[in-house]
Every structure is written in structure tokens, then in C-alpha cells.
Tab-separated table of C-alpha atoms in Angstrom:
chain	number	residue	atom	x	y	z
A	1	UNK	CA	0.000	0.000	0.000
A	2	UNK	CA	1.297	3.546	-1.071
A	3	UNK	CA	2.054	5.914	1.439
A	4	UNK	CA	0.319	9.347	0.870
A	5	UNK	CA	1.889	12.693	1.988
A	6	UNK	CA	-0.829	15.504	1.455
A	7	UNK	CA	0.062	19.209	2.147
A	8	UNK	CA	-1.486	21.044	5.166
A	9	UNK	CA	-5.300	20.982	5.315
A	10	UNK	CA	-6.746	23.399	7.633
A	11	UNK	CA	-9.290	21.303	8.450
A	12	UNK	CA	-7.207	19.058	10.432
A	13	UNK	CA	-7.723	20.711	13.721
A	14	UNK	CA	-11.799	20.953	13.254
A	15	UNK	CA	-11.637	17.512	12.390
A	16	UNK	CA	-9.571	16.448	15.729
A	17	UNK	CA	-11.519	19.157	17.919
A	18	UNK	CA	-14.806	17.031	17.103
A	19	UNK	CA	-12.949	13.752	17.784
A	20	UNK	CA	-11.577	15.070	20.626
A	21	UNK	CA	-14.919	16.096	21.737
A	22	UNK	CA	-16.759	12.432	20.811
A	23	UNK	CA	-13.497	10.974	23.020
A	24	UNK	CA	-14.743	12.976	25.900
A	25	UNK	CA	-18.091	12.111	25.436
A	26	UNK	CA	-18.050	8.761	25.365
A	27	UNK	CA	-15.339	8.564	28.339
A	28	UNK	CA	-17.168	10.715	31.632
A	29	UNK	CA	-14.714	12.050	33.935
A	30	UNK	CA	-11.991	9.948	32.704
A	31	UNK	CA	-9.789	11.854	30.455
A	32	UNK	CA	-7.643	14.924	32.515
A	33	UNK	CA	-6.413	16.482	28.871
A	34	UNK	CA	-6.845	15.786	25.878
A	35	UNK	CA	-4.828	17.614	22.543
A	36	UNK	CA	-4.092	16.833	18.549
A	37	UNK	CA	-0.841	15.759	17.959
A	38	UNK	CA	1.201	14.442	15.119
A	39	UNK	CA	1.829	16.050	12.065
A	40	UNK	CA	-1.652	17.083	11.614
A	41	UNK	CA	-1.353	19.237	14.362
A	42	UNK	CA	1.271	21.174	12.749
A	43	UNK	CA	0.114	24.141	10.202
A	44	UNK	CA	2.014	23.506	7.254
A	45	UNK	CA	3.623	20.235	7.986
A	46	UNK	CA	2.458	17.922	4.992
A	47	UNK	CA	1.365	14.776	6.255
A	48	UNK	CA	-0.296	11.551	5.920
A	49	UNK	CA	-3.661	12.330	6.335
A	50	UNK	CA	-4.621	10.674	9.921
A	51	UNK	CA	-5.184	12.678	13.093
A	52	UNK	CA	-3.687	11.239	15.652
A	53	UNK	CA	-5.338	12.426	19.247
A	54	UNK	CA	-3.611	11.697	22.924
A	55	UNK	CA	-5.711	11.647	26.091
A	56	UNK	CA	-4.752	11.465	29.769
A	57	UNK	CA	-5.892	9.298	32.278
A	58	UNK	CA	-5.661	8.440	35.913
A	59	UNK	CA	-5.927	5.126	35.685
A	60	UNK	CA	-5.881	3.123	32.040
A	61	UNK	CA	-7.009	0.144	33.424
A	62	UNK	CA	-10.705	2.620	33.768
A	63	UNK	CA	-10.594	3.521	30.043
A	64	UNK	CA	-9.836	-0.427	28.989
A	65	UNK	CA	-12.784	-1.126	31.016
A	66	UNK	CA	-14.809	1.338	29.164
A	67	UNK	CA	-13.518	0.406	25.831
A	68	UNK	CA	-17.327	-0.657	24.554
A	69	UNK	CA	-17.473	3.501	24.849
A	70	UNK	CA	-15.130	3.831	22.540
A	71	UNK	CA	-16.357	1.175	20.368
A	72	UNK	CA	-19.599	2.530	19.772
A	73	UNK	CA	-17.425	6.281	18.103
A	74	UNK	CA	-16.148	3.509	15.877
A	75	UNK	CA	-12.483	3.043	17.817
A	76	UNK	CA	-10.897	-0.436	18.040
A	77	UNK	CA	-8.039	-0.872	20.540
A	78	UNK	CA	-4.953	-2.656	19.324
A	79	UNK	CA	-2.495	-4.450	20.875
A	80	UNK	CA	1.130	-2.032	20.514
A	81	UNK	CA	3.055	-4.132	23.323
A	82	UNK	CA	3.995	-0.229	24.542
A	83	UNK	CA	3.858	0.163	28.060
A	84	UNK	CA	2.177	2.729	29.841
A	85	UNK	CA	0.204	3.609	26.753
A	86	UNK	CA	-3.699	2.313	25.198
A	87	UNK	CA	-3.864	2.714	21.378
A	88	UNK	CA	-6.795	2.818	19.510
A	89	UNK	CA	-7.813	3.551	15.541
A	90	UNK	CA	-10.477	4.562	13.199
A	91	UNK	CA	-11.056	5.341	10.021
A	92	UNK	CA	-8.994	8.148	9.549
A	93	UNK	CA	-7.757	8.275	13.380
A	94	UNK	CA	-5.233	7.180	15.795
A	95	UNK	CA	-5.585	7.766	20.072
A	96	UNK	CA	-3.083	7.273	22.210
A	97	UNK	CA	-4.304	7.054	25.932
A	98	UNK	CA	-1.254	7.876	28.282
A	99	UNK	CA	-1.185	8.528	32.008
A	100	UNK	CA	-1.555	11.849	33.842
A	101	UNK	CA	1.653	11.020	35.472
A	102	UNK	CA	3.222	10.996	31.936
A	103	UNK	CA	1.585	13.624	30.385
A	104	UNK	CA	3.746	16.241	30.322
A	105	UNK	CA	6.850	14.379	28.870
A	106	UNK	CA	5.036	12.234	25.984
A	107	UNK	CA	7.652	12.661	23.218
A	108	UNK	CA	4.493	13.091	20.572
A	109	UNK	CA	3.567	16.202	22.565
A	110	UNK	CA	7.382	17.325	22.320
A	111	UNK	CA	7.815	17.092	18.570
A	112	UNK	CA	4.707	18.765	17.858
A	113	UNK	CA	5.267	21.732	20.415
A	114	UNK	CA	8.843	21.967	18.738
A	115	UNK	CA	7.677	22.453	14.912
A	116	UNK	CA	5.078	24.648	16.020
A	117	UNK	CA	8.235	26.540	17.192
A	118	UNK	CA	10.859	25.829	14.996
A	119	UNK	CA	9.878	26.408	10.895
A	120	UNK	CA	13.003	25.062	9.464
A	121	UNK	CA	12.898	21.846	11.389
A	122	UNK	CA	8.893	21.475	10.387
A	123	UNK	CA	10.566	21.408	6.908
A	124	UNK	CA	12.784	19.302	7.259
A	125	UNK	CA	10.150	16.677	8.458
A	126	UNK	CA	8.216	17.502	5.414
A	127	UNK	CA	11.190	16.897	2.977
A	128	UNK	CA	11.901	13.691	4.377
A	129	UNK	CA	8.218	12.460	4.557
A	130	UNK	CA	7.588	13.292	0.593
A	131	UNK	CA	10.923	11.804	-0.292
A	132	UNK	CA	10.697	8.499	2.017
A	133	UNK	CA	6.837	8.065	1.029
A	134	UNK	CA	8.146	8.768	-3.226
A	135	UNK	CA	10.704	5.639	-2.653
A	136	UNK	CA	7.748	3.783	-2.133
A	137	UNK	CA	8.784	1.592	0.213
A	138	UNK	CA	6.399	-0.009	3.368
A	139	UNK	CA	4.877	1.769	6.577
A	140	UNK	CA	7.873	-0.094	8.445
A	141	UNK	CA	10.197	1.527	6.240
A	142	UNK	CA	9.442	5.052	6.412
A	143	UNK	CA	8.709	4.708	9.407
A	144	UNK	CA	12.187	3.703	10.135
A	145	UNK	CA	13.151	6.298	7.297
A	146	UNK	CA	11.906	8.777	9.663
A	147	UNK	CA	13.648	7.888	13.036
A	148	UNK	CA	16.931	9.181	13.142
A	149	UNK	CA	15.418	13.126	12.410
A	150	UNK	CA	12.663	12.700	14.631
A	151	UNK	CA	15.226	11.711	17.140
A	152	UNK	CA	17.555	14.379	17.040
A	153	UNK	CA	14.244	16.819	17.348
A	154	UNK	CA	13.113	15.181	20.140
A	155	UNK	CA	16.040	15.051	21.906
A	156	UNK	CA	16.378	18.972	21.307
A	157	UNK	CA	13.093	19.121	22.873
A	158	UNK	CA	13.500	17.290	25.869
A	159	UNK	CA	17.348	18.706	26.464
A	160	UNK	CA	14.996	22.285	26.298
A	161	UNK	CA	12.877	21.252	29.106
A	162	UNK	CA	15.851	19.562	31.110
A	163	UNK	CA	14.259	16.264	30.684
A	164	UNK	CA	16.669	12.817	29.575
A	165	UNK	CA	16.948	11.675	26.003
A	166	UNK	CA	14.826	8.325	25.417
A	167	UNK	CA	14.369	6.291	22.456
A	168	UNK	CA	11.613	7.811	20.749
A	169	UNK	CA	9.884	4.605	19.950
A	170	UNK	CA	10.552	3.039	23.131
A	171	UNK	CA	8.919	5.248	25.579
């Protein structure tokens, strides 16, 4: 299956707001914070067009008992083997369900902050993207395409906030 890099749409953040609202919804009282991440959170960082959501919980053993909730808005929950995290996709949608406690270092919430502040880095991304998804190679592969840039952003952001470097896909 192709990957497909589309430029900016402002639509994007409508289209998360709502999901982020349905999330809410359908989970009472247990989501602290919930925010659009990814690269469809960025304004213009092209991207492949999912909107990917993370929410904050006290407890994720409440929202994997309430996972019928999330069901029913058309989520399924899927197995990522990645601790301390619940991940869940639709059509068109990724949520990542973190801890409270982790909240404020997720490394998604990191990059994101830092294109938003840093132009030439969103660019960057955005070169890399188009020319990984034009090889035409697999998700695995541009994914892994993608790691060694996303790294050295992240680890900008965190060394900004005096936080440690981690492995950005083994958080």
C-alpha cells in the first residue's frame, strides 16, 4: 500500500476538535487532557492524512474497562506491546491514551510543540516524509526512514525542558 503525503489541510484541527470532543463524550470524567498531535497538528507540515489524538488518564485500566465507549465512536483498541500507553484507531484516526503522570513528557507532545516553534525543522520533516513516502517503500520503512530526524528533534526538545533523552519509539 502507497504511502500518501498531502500538504497542510486546515481542516485538520476541526476535524480532531470534534474527535476530541466524541473521546470525551463517550469517556465521563476519565480523560484529565486531551490535545491533537502528530503532524496534523502542525500548520504547514504535509502529512499523511490521519489525526492522531492523545488523552490522559488516571488510571488506564478505567478507560480499557470502558472500551465498549469507545467502540460505539467507531475506535478499536490494538495491541502495541507499549507500556504505559492504550492505542486505539479509526477510520482516519489514531488515540493514544497515556497517564496523567506521563503527560507532560510524551515525546508526541514534544515534537509537535517543537515544529510549532521551529519552521526550518517542520521542513525538514516535510522533505523527508515526501521523499521516504516517493521511494515507495512499506509503513515499516518510512517509518524507520523517519527515526533518526525525529530523534535528534526530540532530543532537542526534551534537552529544552531539562528532561533525559529516550528512544523515541521506546517510551
Amino acid at each position: 500500500m502507497a504511502i500518501e503525503i498531502h500538504d497542510y489541510d486546515p481542516a485538520w484541527p476541526q476535524l480532531a476538535q470534534r474527535a476530541i470532543d466524541e473521546v470525551l463524550a463517550a469517556l465521563p470524567g476519565l480523560i484529565a487532557a486531551a490535545e491533537h498531535v502528530g503532524s496534523t497538528s502542525v500548520p504547514g507540515l504535509a502529512a499523511k492524512p490521519i489525526i492522531d489524538l492523545m488523552a490522559a488518564t488516571d488510571d488506564l485500566d478505567d478507560v480499557l474497562a470502558a472500551d465498549g465507549a469507545l467502540e460505539e465512536i467507531g475506535y478499536r483498541r490494538i495491541d502495541t506491546g507499549i507500556p504505559g500507553r492504550l492505542f486505539y484507531r479509526r477510520d482516519g484516526y489514531h488515540l493514544h491514551v497515556v497517564t496523567t503522570a506521563s503527560w507532560d513528557t510524551r515525546n508526541q507532545r514534544l515534537l509537535r510543540d517543537h515544529l510549532l516553534r521551529n519552521p526550518a525543522d517542520r521542513d525538514a520533516y516535510a522533505r523527508l516524509k515526501r521523499e521516504l513516502a516517493g521511494a515507495g517503500g512499506d509503513i515499516d520503512a518510512y517509518t524507520r526512514g523517519k527515526t533518526a530526524l525525529i530523534q535528534r528533534i526530540v532530543d532537542a526538545a526534551r534537552a529544552e525542558r531539562g528532561l533525559p533523552k529516550v528512544d523515541v519509539w521506546e517510551e
